CSV table of C-alpha atoms in Angstrom, one decimal:
chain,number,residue,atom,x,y,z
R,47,UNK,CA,-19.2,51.4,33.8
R,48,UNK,CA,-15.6,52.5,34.4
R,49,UNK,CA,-13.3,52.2,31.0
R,50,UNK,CA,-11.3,49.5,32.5
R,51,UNK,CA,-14.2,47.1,33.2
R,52,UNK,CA,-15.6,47.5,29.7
R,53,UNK,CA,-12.3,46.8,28.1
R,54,UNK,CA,-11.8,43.6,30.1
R,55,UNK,CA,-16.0,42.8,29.5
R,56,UNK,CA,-15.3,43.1,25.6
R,57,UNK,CA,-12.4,41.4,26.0
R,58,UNK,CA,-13.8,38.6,27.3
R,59,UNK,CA,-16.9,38.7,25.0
R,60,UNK,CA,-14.5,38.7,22.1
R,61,UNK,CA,-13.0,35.3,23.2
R,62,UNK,CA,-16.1,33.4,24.0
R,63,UNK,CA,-17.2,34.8,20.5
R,64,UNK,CA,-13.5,33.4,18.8
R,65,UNK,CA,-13.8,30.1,20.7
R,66,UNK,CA,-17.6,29.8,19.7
R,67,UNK,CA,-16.5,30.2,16.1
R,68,UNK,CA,-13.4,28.2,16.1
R,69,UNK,CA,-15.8,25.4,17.7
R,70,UNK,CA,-18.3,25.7,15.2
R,71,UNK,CA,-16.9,27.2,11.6
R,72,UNK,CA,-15.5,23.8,9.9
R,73,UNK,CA,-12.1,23.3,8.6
R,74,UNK,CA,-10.6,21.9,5.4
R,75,UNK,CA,-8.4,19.8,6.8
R,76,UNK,CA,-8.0,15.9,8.2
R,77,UNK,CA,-5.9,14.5,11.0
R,78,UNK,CA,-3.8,11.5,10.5
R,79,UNK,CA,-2.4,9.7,14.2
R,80,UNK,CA,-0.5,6.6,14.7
R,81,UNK,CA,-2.6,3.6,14.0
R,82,UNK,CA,-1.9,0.2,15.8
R,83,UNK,CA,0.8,-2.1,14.7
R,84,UNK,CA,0.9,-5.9,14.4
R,85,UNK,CA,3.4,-8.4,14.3
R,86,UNK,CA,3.5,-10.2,11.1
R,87,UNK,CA,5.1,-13.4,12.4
R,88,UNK,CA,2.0,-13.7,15.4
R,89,UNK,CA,-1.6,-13.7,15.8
R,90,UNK,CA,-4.5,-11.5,15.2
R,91,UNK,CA,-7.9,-11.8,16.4
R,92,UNK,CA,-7.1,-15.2,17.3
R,93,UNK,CA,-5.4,-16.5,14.3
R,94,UNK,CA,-2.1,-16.6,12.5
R,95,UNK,CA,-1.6,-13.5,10.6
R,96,UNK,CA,0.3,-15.6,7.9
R,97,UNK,CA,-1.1,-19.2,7.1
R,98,UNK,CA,0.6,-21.2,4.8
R,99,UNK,CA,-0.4,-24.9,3.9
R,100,UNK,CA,1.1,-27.6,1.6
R,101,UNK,CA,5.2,-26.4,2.1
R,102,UNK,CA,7.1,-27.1,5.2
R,103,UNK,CA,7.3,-24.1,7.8
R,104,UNK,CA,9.6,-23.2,10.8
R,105,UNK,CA,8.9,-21.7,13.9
R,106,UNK,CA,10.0,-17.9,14.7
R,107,UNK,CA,10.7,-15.5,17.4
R,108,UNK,CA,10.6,-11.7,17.8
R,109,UNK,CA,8.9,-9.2,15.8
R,110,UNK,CA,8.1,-8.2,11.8
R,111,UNK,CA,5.8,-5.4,12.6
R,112,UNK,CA,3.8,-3.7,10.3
R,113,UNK,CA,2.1,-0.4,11.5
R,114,UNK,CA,-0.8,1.6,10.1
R,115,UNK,CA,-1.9,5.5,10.6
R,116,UNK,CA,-5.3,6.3,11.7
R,117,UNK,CA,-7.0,9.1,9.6
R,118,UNK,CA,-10.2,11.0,10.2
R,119,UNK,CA,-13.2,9.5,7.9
R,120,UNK,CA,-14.1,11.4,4.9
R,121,UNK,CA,-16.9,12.9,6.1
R,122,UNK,CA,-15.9,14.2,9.2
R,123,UNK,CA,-15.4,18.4,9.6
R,124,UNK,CA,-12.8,19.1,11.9
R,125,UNK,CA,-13.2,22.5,13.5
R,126,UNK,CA,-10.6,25.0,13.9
R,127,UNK,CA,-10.0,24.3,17.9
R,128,UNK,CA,-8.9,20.2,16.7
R,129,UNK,CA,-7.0,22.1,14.2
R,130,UNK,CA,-4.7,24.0,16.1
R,131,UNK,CA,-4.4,20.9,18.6
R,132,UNK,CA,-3.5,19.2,16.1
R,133,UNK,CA,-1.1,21.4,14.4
R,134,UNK,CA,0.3,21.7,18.4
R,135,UNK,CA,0.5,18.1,19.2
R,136,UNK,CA,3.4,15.8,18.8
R,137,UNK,CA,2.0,12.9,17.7
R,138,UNK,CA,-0.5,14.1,15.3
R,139,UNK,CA,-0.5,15.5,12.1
R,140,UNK,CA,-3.4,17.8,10.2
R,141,UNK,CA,-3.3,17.6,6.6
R,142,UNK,CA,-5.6,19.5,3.8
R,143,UNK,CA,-8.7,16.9,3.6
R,144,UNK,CA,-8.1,16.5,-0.2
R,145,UNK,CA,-4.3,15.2,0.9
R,146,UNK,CA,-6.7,12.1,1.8
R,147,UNK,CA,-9.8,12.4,-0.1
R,148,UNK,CA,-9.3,13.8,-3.1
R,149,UNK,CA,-11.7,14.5,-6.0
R,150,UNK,CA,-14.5,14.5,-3.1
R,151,UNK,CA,-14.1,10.6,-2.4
R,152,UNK,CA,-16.3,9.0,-0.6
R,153,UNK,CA,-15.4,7.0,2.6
R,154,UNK,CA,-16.8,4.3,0.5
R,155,UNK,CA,-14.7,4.7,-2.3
R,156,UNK,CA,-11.4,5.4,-0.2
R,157,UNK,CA,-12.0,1.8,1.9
R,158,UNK,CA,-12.2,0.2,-1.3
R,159,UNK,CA,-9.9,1.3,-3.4
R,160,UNK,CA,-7.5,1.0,0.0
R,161,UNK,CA,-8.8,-2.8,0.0
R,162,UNK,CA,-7.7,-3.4,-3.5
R,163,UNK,CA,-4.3,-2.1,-3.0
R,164,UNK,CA,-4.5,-4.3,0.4
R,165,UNK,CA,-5.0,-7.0,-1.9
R,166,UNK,CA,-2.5,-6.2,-4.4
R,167,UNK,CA,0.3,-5.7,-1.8
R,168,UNK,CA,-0.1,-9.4,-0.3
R,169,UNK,CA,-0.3,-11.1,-3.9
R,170,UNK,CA,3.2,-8.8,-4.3
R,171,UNK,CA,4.6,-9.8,-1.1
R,172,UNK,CA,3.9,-13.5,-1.9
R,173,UNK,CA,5.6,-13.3,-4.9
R,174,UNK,CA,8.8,-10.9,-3.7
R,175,UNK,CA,9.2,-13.7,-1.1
R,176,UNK,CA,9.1,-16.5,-2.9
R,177,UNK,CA,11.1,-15.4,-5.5
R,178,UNK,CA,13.8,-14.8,-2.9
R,179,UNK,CA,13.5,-18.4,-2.4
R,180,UNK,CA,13.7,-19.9,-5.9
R,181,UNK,CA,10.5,-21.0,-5.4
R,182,UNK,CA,8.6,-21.0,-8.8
R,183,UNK,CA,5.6,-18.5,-9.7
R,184,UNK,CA,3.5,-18.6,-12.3
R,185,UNK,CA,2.7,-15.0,-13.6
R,186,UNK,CA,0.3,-13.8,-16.3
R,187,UNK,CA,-0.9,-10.4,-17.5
R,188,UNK,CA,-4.7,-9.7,-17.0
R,189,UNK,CA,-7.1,-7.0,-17.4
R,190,UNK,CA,-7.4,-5.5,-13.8
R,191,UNK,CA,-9.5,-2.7,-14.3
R,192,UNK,CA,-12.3,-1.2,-17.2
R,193,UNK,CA,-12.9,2.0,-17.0
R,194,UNK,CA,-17.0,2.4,-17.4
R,195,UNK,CA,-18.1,4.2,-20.7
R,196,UNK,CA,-14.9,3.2,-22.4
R,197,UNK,CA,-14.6,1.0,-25.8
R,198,UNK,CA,-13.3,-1.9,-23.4
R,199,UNK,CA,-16.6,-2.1,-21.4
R,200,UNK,CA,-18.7,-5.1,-21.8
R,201,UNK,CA,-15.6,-6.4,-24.7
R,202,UNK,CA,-13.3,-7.0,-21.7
R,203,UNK,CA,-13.9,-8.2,-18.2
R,204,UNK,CA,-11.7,-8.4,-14.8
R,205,UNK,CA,-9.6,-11.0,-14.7
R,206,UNK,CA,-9.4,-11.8,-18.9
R,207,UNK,CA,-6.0,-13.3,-19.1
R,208,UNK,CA,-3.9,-11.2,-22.1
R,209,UNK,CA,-2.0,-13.4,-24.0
R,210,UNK,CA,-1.7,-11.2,-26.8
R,211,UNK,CA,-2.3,-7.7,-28.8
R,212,UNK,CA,-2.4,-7.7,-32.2
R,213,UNK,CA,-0.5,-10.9,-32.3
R,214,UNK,CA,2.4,-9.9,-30.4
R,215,UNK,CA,2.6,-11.9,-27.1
R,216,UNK,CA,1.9,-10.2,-23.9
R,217,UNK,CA,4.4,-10.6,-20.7
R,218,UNK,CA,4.5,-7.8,-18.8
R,219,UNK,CA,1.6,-5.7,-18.0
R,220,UNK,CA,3.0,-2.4,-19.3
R,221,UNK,CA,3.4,-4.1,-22.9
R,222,UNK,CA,-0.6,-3.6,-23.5
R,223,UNK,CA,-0.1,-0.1,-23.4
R,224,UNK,CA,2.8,0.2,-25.6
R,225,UNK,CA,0.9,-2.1,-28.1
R,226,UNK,CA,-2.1,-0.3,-27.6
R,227,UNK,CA,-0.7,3.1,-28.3
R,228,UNK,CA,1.3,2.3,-31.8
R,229,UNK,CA,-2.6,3.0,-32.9
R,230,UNK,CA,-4.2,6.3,-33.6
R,231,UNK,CA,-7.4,7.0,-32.3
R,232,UNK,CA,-10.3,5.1,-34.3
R,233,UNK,CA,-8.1,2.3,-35.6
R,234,UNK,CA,-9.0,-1.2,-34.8
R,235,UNK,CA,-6.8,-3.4,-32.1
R,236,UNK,CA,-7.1,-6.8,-31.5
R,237,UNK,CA,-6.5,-8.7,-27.9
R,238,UNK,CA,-6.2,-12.1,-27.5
R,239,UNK,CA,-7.4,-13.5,-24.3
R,240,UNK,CA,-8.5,-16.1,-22.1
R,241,UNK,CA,-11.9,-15.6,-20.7
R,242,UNK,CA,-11.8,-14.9,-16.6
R,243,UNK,CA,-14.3,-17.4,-16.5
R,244,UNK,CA,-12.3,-20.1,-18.2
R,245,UNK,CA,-9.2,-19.0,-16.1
R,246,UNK,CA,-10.8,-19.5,-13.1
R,247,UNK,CA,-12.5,-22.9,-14.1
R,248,UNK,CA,-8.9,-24.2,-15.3
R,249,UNK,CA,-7.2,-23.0,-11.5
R,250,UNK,CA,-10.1,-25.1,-10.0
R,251,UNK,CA,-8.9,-27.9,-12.1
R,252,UNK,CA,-5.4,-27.6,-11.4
R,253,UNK,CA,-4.0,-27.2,-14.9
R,254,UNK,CA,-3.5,-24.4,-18.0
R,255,UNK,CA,-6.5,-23.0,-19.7
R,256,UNK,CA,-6.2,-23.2,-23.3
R,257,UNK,CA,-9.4,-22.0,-25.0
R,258,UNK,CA,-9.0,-18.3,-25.9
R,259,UNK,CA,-10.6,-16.1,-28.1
R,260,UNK,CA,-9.8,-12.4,-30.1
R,261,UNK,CA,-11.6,-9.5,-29.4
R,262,UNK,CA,-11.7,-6.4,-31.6
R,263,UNK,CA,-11.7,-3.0,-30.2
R,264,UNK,CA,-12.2,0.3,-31.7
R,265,UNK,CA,-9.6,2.8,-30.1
R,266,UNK,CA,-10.8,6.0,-28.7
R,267,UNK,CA,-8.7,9.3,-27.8
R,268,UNK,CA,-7.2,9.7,-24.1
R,269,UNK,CA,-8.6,12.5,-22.5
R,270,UNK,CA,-5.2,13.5,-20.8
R,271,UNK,CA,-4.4,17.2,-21.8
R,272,UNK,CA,-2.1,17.4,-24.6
R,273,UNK,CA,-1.9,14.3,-26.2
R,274,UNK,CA,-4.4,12.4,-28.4
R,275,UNK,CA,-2.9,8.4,-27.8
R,276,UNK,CA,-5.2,5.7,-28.4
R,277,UNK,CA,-6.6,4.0,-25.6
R,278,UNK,CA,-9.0,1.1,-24.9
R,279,UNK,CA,-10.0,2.4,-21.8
R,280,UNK,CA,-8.2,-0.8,-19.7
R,281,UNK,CA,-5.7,-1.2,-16.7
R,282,UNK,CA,-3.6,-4.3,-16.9
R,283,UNK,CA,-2.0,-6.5,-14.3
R,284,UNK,CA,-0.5,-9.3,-12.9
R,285,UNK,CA,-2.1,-12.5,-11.7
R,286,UNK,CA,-0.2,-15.7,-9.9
R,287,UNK,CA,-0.4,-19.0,-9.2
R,288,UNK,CA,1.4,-20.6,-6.2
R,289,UNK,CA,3.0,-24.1,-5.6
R,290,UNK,CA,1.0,-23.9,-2.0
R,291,UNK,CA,-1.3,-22.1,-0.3
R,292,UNK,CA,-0.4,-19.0,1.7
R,293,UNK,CA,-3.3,-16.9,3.5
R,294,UNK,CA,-3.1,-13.5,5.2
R,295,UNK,CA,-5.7,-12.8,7.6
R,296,UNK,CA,-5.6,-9.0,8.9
R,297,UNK,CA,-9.3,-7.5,8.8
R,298,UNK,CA,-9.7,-3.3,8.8
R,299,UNK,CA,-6.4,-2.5,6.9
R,300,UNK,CA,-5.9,-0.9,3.8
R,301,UNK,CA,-3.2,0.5,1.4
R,302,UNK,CA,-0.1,-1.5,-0.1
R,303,UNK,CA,2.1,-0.1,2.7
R,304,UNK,CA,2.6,-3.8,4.6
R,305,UNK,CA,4.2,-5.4,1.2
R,306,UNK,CA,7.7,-5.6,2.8
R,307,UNK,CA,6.4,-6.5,6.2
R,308,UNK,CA,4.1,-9.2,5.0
R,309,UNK,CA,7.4,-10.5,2.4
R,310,UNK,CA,9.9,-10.8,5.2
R,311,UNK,CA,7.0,-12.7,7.4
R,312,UNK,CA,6.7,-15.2,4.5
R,313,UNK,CA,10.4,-16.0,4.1
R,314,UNK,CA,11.1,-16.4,7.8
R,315,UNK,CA,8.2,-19.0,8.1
R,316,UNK,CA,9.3,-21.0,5.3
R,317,UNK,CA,13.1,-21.0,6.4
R,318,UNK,CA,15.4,-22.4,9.1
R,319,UNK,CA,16.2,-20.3,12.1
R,320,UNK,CA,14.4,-16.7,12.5
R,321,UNK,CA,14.9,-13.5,10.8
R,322,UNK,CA,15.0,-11.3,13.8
R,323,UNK,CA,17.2,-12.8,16.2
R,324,UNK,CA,14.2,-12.5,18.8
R,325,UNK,CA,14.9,-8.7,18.6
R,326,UNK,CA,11.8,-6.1,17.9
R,327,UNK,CA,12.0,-5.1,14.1
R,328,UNK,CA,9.3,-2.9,12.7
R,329,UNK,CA,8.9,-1.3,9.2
R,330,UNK,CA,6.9,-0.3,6.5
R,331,UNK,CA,6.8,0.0,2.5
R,332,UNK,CA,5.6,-0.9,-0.9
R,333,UNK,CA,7.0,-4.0,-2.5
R,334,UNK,CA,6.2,-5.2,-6.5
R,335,UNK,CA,6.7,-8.5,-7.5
R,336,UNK,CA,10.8,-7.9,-7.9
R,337,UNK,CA,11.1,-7.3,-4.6
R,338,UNK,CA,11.6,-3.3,-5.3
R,339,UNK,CA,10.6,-1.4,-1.8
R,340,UNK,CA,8.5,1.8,-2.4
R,341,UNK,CA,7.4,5.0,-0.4
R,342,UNK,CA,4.4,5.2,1.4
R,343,UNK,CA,2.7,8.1,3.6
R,344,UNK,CA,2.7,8.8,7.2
R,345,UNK,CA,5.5,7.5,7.4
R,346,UNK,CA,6.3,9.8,10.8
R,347,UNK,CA,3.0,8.7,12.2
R,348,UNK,CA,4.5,5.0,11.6
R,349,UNK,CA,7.6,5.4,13.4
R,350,UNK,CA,5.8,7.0,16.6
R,351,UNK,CA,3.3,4.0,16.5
R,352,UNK,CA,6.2,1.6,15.8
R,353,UNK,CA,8.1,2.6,19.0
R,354,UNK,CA,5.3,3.2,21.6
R,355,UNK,CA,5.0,-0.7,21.0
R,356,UNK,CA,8.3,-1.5,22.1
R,357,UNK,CA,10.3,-1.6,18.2
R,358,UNK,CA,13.8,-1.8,18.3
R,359,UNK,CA,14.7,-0.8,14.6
R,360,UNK,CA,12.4,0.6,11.8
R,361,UNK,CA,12.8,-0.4,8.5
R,362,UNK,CA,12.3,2.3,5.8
R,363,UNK,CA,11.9,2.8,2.2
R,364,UNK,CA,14.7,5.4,1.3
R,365,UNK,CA,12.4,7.7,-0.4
R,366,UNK,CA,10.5,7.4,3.6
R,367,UNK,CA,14.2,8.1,5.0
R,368,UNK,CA,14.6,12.1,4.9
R,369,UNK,CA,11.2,13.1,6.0
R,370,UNK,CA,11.4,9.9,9.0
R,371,UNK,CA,14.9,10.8,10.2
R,372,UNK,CA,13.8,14.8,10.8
R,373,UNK,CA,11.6,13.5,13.8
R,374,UNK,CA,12.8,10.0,15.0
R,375,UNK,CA,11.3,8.7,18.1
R,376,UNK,CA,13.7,8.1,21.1
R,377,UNK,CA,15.8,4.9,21.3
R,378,UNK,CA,14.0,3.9,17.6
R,379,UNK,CA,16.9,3.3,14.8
R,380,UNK,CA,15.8,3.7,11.4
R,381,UNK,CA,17.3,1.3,8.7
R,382,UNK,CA,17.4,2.5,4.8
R,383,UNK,CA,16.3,-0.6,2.5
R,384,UNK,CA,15.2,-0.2,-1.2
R,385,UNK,CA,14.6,-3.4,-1.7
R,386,UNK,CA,13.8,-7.2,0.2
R,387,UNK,CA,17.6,-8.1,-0.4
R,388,UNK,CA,18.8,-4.9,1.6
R,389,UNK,CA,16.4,-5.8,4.5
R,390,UNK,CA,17.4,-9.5,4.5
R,391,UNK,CA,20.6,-7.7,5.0
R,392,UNK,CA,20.3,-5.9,7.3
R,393,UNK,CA,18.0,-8.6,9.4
R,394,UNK,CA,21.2,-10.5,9.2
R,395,UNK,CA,23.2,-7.5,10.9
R,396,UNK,CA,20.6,-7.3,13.5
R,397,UNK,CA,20.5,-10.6,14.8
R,398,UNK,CA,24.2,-10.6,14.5
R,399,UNK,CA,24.8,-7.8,17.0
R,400,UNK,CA,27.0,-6.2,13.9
R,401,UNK,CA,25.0,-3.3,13.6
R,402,UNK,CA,27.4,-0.5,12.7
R,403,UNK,CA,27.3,-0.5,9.4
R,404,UNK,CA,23.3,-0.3,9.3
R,405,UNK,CA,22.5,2.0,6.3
R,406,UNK,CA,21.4,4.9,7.9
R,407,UNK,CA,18.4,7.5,7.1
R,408,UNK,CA,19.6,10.9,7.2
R,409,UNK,CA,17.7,14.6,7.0
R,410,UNK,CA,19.5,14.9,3.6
């Protein structure tokens, strides 16, 4: 066989082989891609994204988008072929698999602990909004969480209502902790609560639950490196109660990111006029019950999905703003806001026409 011809032959050989392996040797990695996006003030799967019943609500126009990023499930083993695809493709963007799933979660595990923030973000956004409003909120501190094995399990439940810790009232949920940790490990502390059970039975009823009871926990030592703080093994949060009834209905989405889109849909249903001007305004972030927007990731994925759909302007947490700005979509301007006032704000600029002055995301 001339030299030339076995060159070219082993050549060739040696390709096949590398695009054998490359389709069969699995990769670390995971690819997130823009997910769909969904107007806030519309429908979905043939309801109203945002029900609200008992308060007086106004009709609106244009679009509060919220968007989402599609990510490969936990399980799946991308190759090193989708790798480099992905790596090469615009729109698309491959991450190490424990960016998404770390500690080996499950897919199980990640769709529910994406559901509880879900959760978490509309009972925020509820609040964020109404508070804009001067609408009253009634807020307590409860026990969200109890970590198994601890000195808290089967002492304290989900949804206990914390009035208390060693006597001193409780009001926000970060004052457990600090009461918690004025113990060494081993000493005794003492919650006051109202049972979840009797909570729940006294929101049925319409009225405040008053029968409480102490419970005494033995402290135990944090297993953080480097410190030896007393713990009870609890999270706390926040519950509400609302003067009406407002609903969100969005089936398969996760994570907090919709809290500012979902607070903006609730203010411009329960006032006058429309936020948007009929214009297409999309957006994304964390929001706590101030009102405080927060980062979230993908946020380059969002702005691609956002503008494929036809948005106008993109609303973006400013810790979002530098990594957004390096890679904007064409004819999509993004809009800085930290928190719901600086989006009101800017709403107001946007229906206006005034939009000069827009705060601006820069690379910087």
């Amino acid at each position: 066989m001339p030299r030339r011809t076995a060159t070219m032959l082993a050549s060739t050989l040696m390709l096949i082989a590398l695009l054998c392996a490359g389709v069969l040797i699995p990769v670390p990695y995971a690819e997130m891609s823009p997910g769909p996006t969904v107007n806030t003030l519309g429908d979905h799967g043939g309801e109203p994204v945002l029900q609200i019943a008992g308060r007086k609500t106004y009709a609106t126009s244009g679009h509060l988008n919220m968007t989402t990023v599609r990510v490969t499930s936990a399980d799946y083993r991308m190759n090193l072929v989708e790798a480099v695809y992905g790596w090469l493709a615009h729109d698309n963007k491959v991450v190490p698999h424990d960016t998404l799933y770390p500690d080996g979660k499950t897919e199980e595990q990640s769709t529910q602990e994406n559901a509880e923030e879900f959760s978490q973000s509309q009972e925020s956004a509820k609040v964020a909004a109404l508070k804009e409003l001067d609408i009253p909120v009634t807020s307590w501190v409860i026990v969200s969480t109890v970590v198994k094995g601890s000195p808290a399990e089967g002492r304290l439940h989900a949804g206990d209502v914390i009035k208390a810790v060693d006597g001193t009232a409780v009001k926000e949920p970060g004052d457990v902790a600090k009461l918690v940790t004025k113990h060494k490990p081993g000493e005794k502390v003492v919650f006051r609560i109202v049972p979840a059970k009797e909570q729940a039975a006294a929101e049925k009823a319409n009225k405040a639950a008053t029968k409480t009871q102490d419970v005494t926990i033995t402290t135990a030592t944090s297993d953080d490196t480097g410190t030896k703080r007393a713990i009870v093994g609890i999270s706390a949060g926040t519950d509400h109660t609302f003067p009406f009834t407002i609903d969100i209905k969005l089936a398969d989405v996760g994570g907090p990111s919709a809290g500012l889109m979902f607070a903006l849909g609730i203010y411009d249903k329960l006032t006058p006029g429309n936020l948007t001007g009929g214009k297409f305004v999309a957006g994304t972030g964390t929001i706590d019950d101030a009102g405080k927007v927060g980062p979230i990731g993908g946020i380059e994925m969002k702005t691609v999905g956002a503008r494929s759909q036809g948005a106008q302007y993109f609303l973006t947490p400013a810790d979002n703003c530098a990594a957004a700005a390096k890679d904007t979509p064409s004819g999509l301007r993004l809009v800085k806001v930290n928190t719901i006032d600086d989006a009101l704000t800017a709403l107001k600029d946007i229906r206006s026409g005034d939009t000069a002055d827009l705060p601006k995301c820069t690379t910087k």
